[in-house]
Amino acid sequence: MENQKVRVRFAPSPTGPLHIGGVRTALYNYLFAKKHGGDFILRIEDTDSQRFVAGAEEYIIDAFNWLGIQFDEGVDYTTNKATIRQSERKPIYKQYVDQLLTEGLAYIAFDTPAELDAKRAEIANFQYDASIRSLMRNSLTLPKETVNTLISEGNQYVVRIKIEPGHDIIVNDLIRGEVKINSSILDDKVLFKSADQLPTYHMANIVDDHLMEISHVIRGEEWLPSAPLHVLLYRYLGWESTMPKFAHLPLLLKPDGNGKLSKRDGDRLGFPVFPLQWTEKDGNISTGYREAGYLPDAVVNFLALLGWNSGTEQEIFSMQELIEIFSLDRCSKSGAKFDFEKGKWFNHKYIQQKSNEEIAALFAPILIENGVTVSTEKTIQIVGMVKERVNFVKELWAQSSFFFVAPTTYEEKTVQKRWKAETPAQLIELIDVLNEISDVTPHATEEIVKAWIAEKEYHLGNIMNAFRLAIVGESKGPHMFDITAIIGKEETIARLKYAIETIK
Ligand code: GLU
């Protein structure tokens, strides 16, 4: 076991879009696998046909493709479909259910939903366990012939695990240490349903983890209550010696207040809880990190630090760095507050870190949407001038639209403050100065304009502020002579003339 190859799996149930907490679980599995030279496997746990949602499987695969998290097994990347679906492995599970029945470790129960409801109403805190099973219709209380007759007559049944009360079950968790619970609190969980001939989550999950030689089960804290049952199932099936090691990750918590992060928190506070956009059956659309303008590596970096820390001050990590330093023993036991402002901060950092070329390529479609045609070269220059002001690529438009579209109105408060009585006459002079310039590079233009201001003993600030107002329409933007170099001399002069005519 000690020298066993690391093999971990991400085992979503395709019941809808993947929650961001699930993405973090998958990421930690991936980092752990890659760190140890192991395999990362996708397994679709679709044995609950009631909760199956069409499109969820493709969504999950698309999401990881976007994030740059690759599975080693379980995905056919030519079709982008999963290759391991539990619903297609029925006979495999049946064999182990039969084994448990033969060995008396599980039993058949015929209780109908109505009968179960009646008992629930009759007995306080009803739980189908050792104290109750003798009162129910199952293969422990009915004669063998009756059981056979009921089955051959086509009555539906379930198979339940038989849990003996009064002993401790120990789960050794790599993050939480030894978790001990008493078997008396467990119920005889359903492992198999005759109706669809399918195992339930617990049975299929254990059988597959065993058959796929999974070495570590890394999953969310919400599965910790199931772990004792899983340990018991390994024992019952005779697989205790190859049981995977468990690690239950801390919950993602609401950004404000207490409790588990939910989709409602995202709607309420305005951040996505899904990696990609998802459209409900009723047409309702939930936005995703991708559509909200997050860069995939920023999302990975953000999620990596929600429940794990490197032990240093460093916050920006590439996937490769994360793989190198990730370890389960630096995962915390307590929940991680979902600080979505920090998510924006990461996106900002990644935009700065990326080349202007890369960001310009992402900005190009937004320019087209706004009806702008501009060379790639100019886009790259402009991106370089304004990207430090944005958290998202889409915000680049608001920060740079004046490069492409001349202002037709002027911000009122800036006009009040910056447009003085002498301004029009000064700007007319400035037009003459600019007209004389042949070298329109920022540096040359700046030298000439500043020399004129000095010679005339004008107030540098007053001129430059009015100049900016005329060119940009307000008081924002990068260095003035960088702007004029991009828009060109003619456009600069045209804007000055328009402002002189328009601003009163
Ligand atoms: N199918 C479970 C889920 O949806 C898997 C839990 C586990 O990893 O064991 O998360």
mmCIF file of C-alpha atoms in Angstrom, residues 159-355:
data_model
loop_
_atom_site.group_PDB
_atom_site.id
_atom_site.type_symbol
_atom_site.label_atom_id
_atom_site.label_comp_id
_atom_site.label_asym_id
_atom_site.label_seq_id
_atom_site.Cartn_x
_atom_site.Cartn_y
_atom_site.Cartn_z
ATOM 1 C CA VAL A 159 -30.744 -4.361 -0.496
ATOM 2 C CA ARG A 160 -29.641 -2.835 2.796
ATOM 3 C CA ILE A 161 -26.298 -3.116 4.552
ATOM 4 C CA LYS A 162 -26.583 -4.843 7.923
ATOM 5 C CA ILE A 163 -24.799 -2.740 10.489
ATOM 6 C CA GLU A 164 -24.161 -4.200 13.924
ATOM 7 C CA PRO A 165 -24.614 -1.569 16.618
ATOM 8 C CA GLY A 166 -22.355 -0.712 19.505
ATOM 9 C CA HIS A 167 -18.879 -0.633 18.022
ATOM 10 C CA ASP A 168 -16.567 2.189 17.043
ATOM 11 C CA ILE A 169 -15.706 2.838 13.445
ATOM 12 C CA ILE A 170 -12.535 4.806 12.829
ATOM 13 C CA VAL A 171 -11.908 6.952 9.798
ATOM 14 C CA ASN A 172 -8.289 8.039 9.460
ATOM 15 C CA ASP A 173 -8.463 11.343 7.697
ATOM 16 C CA LEU A 174 -5.289 12.957 6.362
ATOM 17 C CA ILE A 175 -6.615 16.423 7.189
ATOM 18 C CA ARG A 176 -8.725 15.741 10.275
ATOM 19 C CA GLY A 177 -6.810 12.918 11.922
ATOM 20 C CA GLU A 178 -8.728 10.090 13.566
ATOM 21 C CA VAL A 179 -12.488 10.495 13.340
ATOM 22 C CA LYS A 180 -14.305 7.989 15.536
ATOM 23 C CA ILE A 181 -18.012 7.301 15.430
ATOM 24 C CA ASN A 182 -20.203 4.632 16.956
ATOM 25 C CA SER A 183 -21.956 2.253 14.584
ATOM 26 C CA SER A 184 -25.199 2.662 16.554
ATOM 27 C CA ILE A 185 -25.830 6.023 14.960
ATOM 28 C CA LEU A 186 -25.719 4.595 11.429
ATOM 29 C CA ASP A 187 -28.759 3.281 9.602
ATOM 30 C CA ASP A 188 -28.867 0.240 7.341
ATOM 31 C CA LYS A 189 -28.317 2.236 4.177
ATOM 32 C CA VAL A 190 -29.770 1.093 0.881
ATOM 33 C CA LEU A 191 -27.038 -0.313 -1.380
ATOM 34 C CA PHE A 192 -29.101 -1.494 -4.333
ATOM 35 C CA LYS A 193 -32.575 -1.019 -5.798
ATOM 36 C CA SER A 194 -34.340 -3.730 -7.776
ATOM 37 C CA ALA A 195 -36.440 -1.160 -9.601
ATOM 38 C CA ASP A 196 -33.571 0.048 -11.771
ATOM 39 C CA GLN A 197 -31.066 -2.700 -10.928
ATOM 40 C CA LEU A 198 -28.674 0.029 -9.904
ATOM 41 C CA PRO A 199 -26.519 0.387 -6.836
ATOM 42 C CA THR A 200 -26.840 3.538 -4.753
ATOM 43 C CA TYR A 201 -24.049 6.086 -4.489
ATOM 44 C CA HIS A 202 -22.374 4.360 -1.506
ATOM 45 C CA MET A 203 -22.069 0.940 -3.108
ATOM 46 C CA ALA A 204 -21.020 2.116 -6.552
ATOM 47 C CA ASN A 205 -18.556 4.593 -5.078
ATOM 48 C CA ILE A 206 -16.766 1.953 -2.983
ATOM 49 C CA VAL A 207 -16.731 -0.723 -5.679
ATOM 50 C CA ASP A 208 -15.312 1.686 -8.229
ATOM 51 C CA ASP A 209 -12.717 3.164 -5.900
ATOM 52 C CA HIS A 210 -11.545 -0.385 -5.261
ATOM 53 C CA LEU A 211 -11.597 -1.592 -8.858
ATOM 54 C CA MET A 212 -9.911 1.570 -10.125
ATOM 55 C CA GLU A 213 -7.211 1.199 -7.469
ATOM 56 C CA ILE A 214 -7.875 4.641 -6.072
ATOM 57 C CA SER A 215 -5.175 5.477 -3.503
ATOM 58 C CA HIS A 216 -6.676 8.641 -1.984
ATOM 59 C CA VAL A 217 -10.222 9.877 -1.708
ATOM 60 C CA ILE A 218 -10.039 13.676 -1.563
ATOM 61 C CA ARG A 219 -13.491 15.216 -1.367
ATOM 62 C CA GLY A 220 -15.617 17.830 0.333
ATOM 63 C CA GLU A 221 -16.400 17.830 4.021
ATOM 64 C CA GLU A 222 -20.051 17.137 3.226
ATOM 65 C CA TRP A 223 -19.048 13.515 2.549
ATOM 66 C CA LEU A 224 -17.411 12.996 5.942
ATOM 67 C CA PRO A 225 -20.646 11.627 7.482
ATOM 68 C CA SER A 226 -20.647 8.899 4.801
ATOM 69 C CA ALA A 227 -17.065 7.877 5.497
ATOM 70 C CA PRO A 228 -17.770 5.466 8.407
ATOM 71 C CA LEU A 229 -20.234 3.562 6.223
ATOM 72 C CA HIS A 230 -17.603 3.471 3.494
ATOM 73 C CA VAL A 231 -14.994 2.092 5.880
ATOM 74 C CA LEU A 232 -17.485 -0.579 6.905
ATOM 75 C CA LEU A 233 -18.213 -1.472 3.292
ATOM 76 C CA TYR A 234 -14.503 -1.953 2.594
ATOM 77 C CA ARG A 235 -14.370 -4.305 5.558
ATOM 78 C CA TYR A 236 -17.506 -6.205 4.496
ATOM 79 C CA LEU A 237 -16.197 -6.619 0.968
ATOM 80 C CA GLY A 238 -12.816 -7.847 2.226
ATOM 81 C CA TRP A 239 -10.906 -4.887 0.823
ATOM 82 C CA GLU A 240 -9.779 -3.232 4.033
ATOM 83 C CA SER A 241 -6.085 -3.681 3.300
ATOM 84 C CA THR A 242 -6.311 -1.670 0.073
ATOM 85 C CA MET A 243 -8.751 0.924 1.343
ATOM 86 C CA PRO A 244 -7.885 4.402 -0.011
ATOM 87 C CA LYS A 245 -6.736 7.089 2.396
ATOM 88 C CA PHE A 246 -9.356 9.748 3.066
ATOM 89 C CA ALA A 247 -8.997 13.523 3.064
ATOM 90 C CA HIS A 248 -12.090 15.644 3.619
ATOM 91 C CA LEU A 249 -11.598 19.236 2.492
ATOM 92 C CA PRO A 250 -12.973 22.192 4.449
ATOM 93 C CA LEU A 251 -16.255 23.743 3.384
ATOM 94 C CA LEU A 252 -16.404 26.931 1.375
ATOM 95 C CA LEU A 253 -18.252 29.439 3.542
ATOM 96 C CA LYS A 254 -20.382 32.482 2.796
ATOM 97 C CA PRO A 255 -18.346 35.668 2.224
ATOM 98 C CA ASP A 256 -20.346 37.280 5.006
ATOM 99 C CA GLY A 257 -21.771 35.573 8.050
ATOM 100 C CA ASN A 258 -21.872 31.877 8.752
ATOM 101 C CA GLY A 259 -22.743 28.793 6.825
ATOM 102 C CA LYS A 260 -22.022 27.077 3.587
ATOM 103 C CA LEU A 261 -21.578 29.082 0.388
ATOM 104 C CA SER A 262 -24.681 28.787 -1.750
ATOM 105 C CA LYS A 263 -25.825 29.896 -5.171
ATOM 106 C CA ARG A 264 -28.062 32.419 -3.434
ATOM 107 C CA ASP A 265 -25.003 34.127 -1.907
ATOM 108 C CA GLY A 266 -23.643 34.593 -5.403
ATOM 109 C CA ASP A 267 -26.924 36.076 -6.651
ATOM 110 C CA ARG A 268 -27.211 38.277 -3.581
ATOM 111 C CA LEU A 269 -23.647 39.617 -3.627
ATOM 112 C CA GLY A 270 -23.048 39.487 -7.354
ATOM 113 C CA PHE A 271 -20.456 36.821 -8.052
ATOM 114 C CA PRO A 272 -20.631 33.545 -9.982
ATOM 115 C CA VAL A 273 -20.688 30.193 -8.176
ATOM 116 C CA PHE A 274 -20.238 28.157 -11.355
ATOM 117 C CA PRO A 275 -17.154 27.933 -13.560
ATOM 118 C CA LEU A 276 -19.112 28.363 -16.808
ATOM 119 C CA GLN A 277 -22.488 29.806 -17.628
ATOM 120 C CA TRP A 278 -25.369 27.383 -17.136
ATOM 121 C CA THR A 279 -28.863 27.559 -18.585
ATOM 122 C CA GLU A 280 -31.616 25.938 -16.538
ATOM 123 C CA LYS A 281 -34.463 24.014 -18.134
ATOM 124 C CA ASP A 282 -36.720 27.021 -17.489
ATOM 125 C CA GLY A 283 -34.314 29.230 -19.435
ATOM 126 C CA ASN A 284 -32.824 30.903 -16.361
ATOM 127 C CA ILE A 285 -29.169 31.673 -16.907
ATOM 128 C CA SER A 286 -26.554 31.562 -14.175
ATOM 129 C CA THR A 287 -23.349 33.272 -15.105
ATOM 130 C CA GLY A 288 -19.986 31.566 -14.855
ATOM 131 C CA TYR A 289 -16.478 32.717 -14.003
ATOM 132 C CA ARG A 290 -15.590 32.473 -17.686
ATOM 133 C CA GLU A 291 -18.464 34.675 -18.822
ATOM 134 C CA ALA A 292 -17.898 37.118 -15.973
ATOM 135 C CA GLY A 293 -14.462 37.751 -17.422
ATOM 136 C CA TYR A 294 -12.173 35.791 -15.136
ATOM 137 C CA LEU A 295 -8.988 34.337 -16.543
ATOM 138 C CA PRO A 296 -8.798 30.600 -15.932
ATOM 139 C CA ASP A 297 -5.403 30.729 -14.233
ATOM 140 C CA ALA A 298 -6.651 33.455 -11.892
ATOM 141 C CA VAL A 299 -9.565 31.214 -10.898
ATOM 142 C CA VAL A 300 -7.212 28.292 -10.306
ATOM 143 C CA ASN A 301 -4.909 30.446 -8.161
ATOM 144 C CA PHE A 302 -7.844 31.868 -6.189
ATOM 145 C CA LEU A 303 -9.373 28.443 -5.509
ATOM 146 C CA ALA A 304 -6.040 26.879 -4.601
ATOM 147 C CA LEU A 305 -5.794 29.249 -1.640
ATOM 148 C CA LEU A 306 -9.323 28.627 -0.373
ATOM 149 C CA GLY A 307 -8.603 25.914 2.165
ATOM 150 C CA TRP A 308 -4.910 25.418 1.542
ATOM 151 C CA ASN A 309 -1.917 27.661 2.175
ATOM 152 C CA SER A 310 1.720 27.449 1.214
ATOM 153 C CA GLY A 311 2.959 28.594 4.602
ATOM 154 C CA THR A 312 4.609 31.630 2.973
ATOM 155 C CA GLU A 313 3.513 35.147 2.041
ATOM 156 C CA GLN A 314 3.440 34.290 -1.657
ATOM 157 C CA GLU A 315 -0.002 34.517 -3.216
ATOM 158 C CA ILE A 316 0.552 34.283 -6.955
ATOM 159 C CA PHE A 317 1.254 30.738 -8.073
ATOM 160 C CA SER A 318 1.314 29.202 -11.509
ATOM 161 C CA MET A 319 -0.226 25.756 -11.898
ATOM 162 C CA GLN A 320 3.288 24.319 -12.055
ATOM 163 C CA GLU A 321 4.278 26.000 -8.796
ATOM 164 C CA LEU A 322 1.085 24.787 -7.138
ATOM 165 C CA ILE A 323 1.823 21.236 -8.233
ATOM 166 C CA GLU A 324 5.292 21.476 -6.739
ATOM 167 C CA ILE A 325 4.265 22.750 -3.317
ATOM 168 C CA PHE A 326 0.754 21.405 -2.780
ATOM 169 C CA SER A 327 0.319 19.093 0.178
ATOM 170 C CA LEU A 328 -2.710 17.791 2.011
ATOM 171 C CA ASP A 329 -1.181 18.556 5.394
ATOM 172 C CA ARG A 330 -1.391 22.266 4.621
ATOM 173 C CA CYS A 331 -5.138 21.998 4.025
ATOM 174 C CA SER A 332 -7.133 23.478 6.849
ATOM 175 C CA LYS A 333 -9.800 21.726 8.862
ATOM 176 C CA SER A 334 -11.956 24.780 9.275
ATOM 177 C CA GLY A 335 -14.070 26.268 6.527
ATOM 178 C CA ALA A 336 -12.692 28.840 4.107
ATOM 179 C CA LYS A 337 -14.571 32.117 3.671
ATOM 180 C CA PHE A 338 -15.299 32.716 0.022
ATOM 181 C CA ASP A 339 -13.720 36.136 -0.416
ATOM 182 C CA PHE A 340 -14.849 37.045 -3.929
ATOM 183 C CA GLU A 341 -13.164 40.464 -3.713
ATOM 184 C CA LYS A 342 -9.939 38.530 -3.465
ATOM 185 C CA GLY A 343 -11.005 36.686 -6.605
ATOM 186 C CA LYS A 344 -11.180 40.028 -8.422
ATOM 187 C CA TRP A 345 -7.775 40.926 -7.040
ATOM 188 C CA PHE A 346 -6.324 37.747 -8.508
ATOM 189 C CA ASN A 347 -7.871 38.544 -11.854
ATOM 190 C CA HIS A 348 -6.325 42.014 -11.738
ATOM 191 C CA LYS A 349 -2.929 40.511 -10.940
ATOM 192 C CA TYR A 350 -3.163 38.006 -13.781
ATOM 193 C CA ILE A 351 -4.111 40.717 -16.262
ATOM 194 C CA GLN A 352 -0.988 42.673 -15.252
ATOM 195 C CA GLN A 353 1.163 39.559 -15.458
ATOM 196 C CA LYS A 354 0.032 38.590 -18.938
ATOM 197 C CA SER A 355 1.638 40.178 -21.974
#
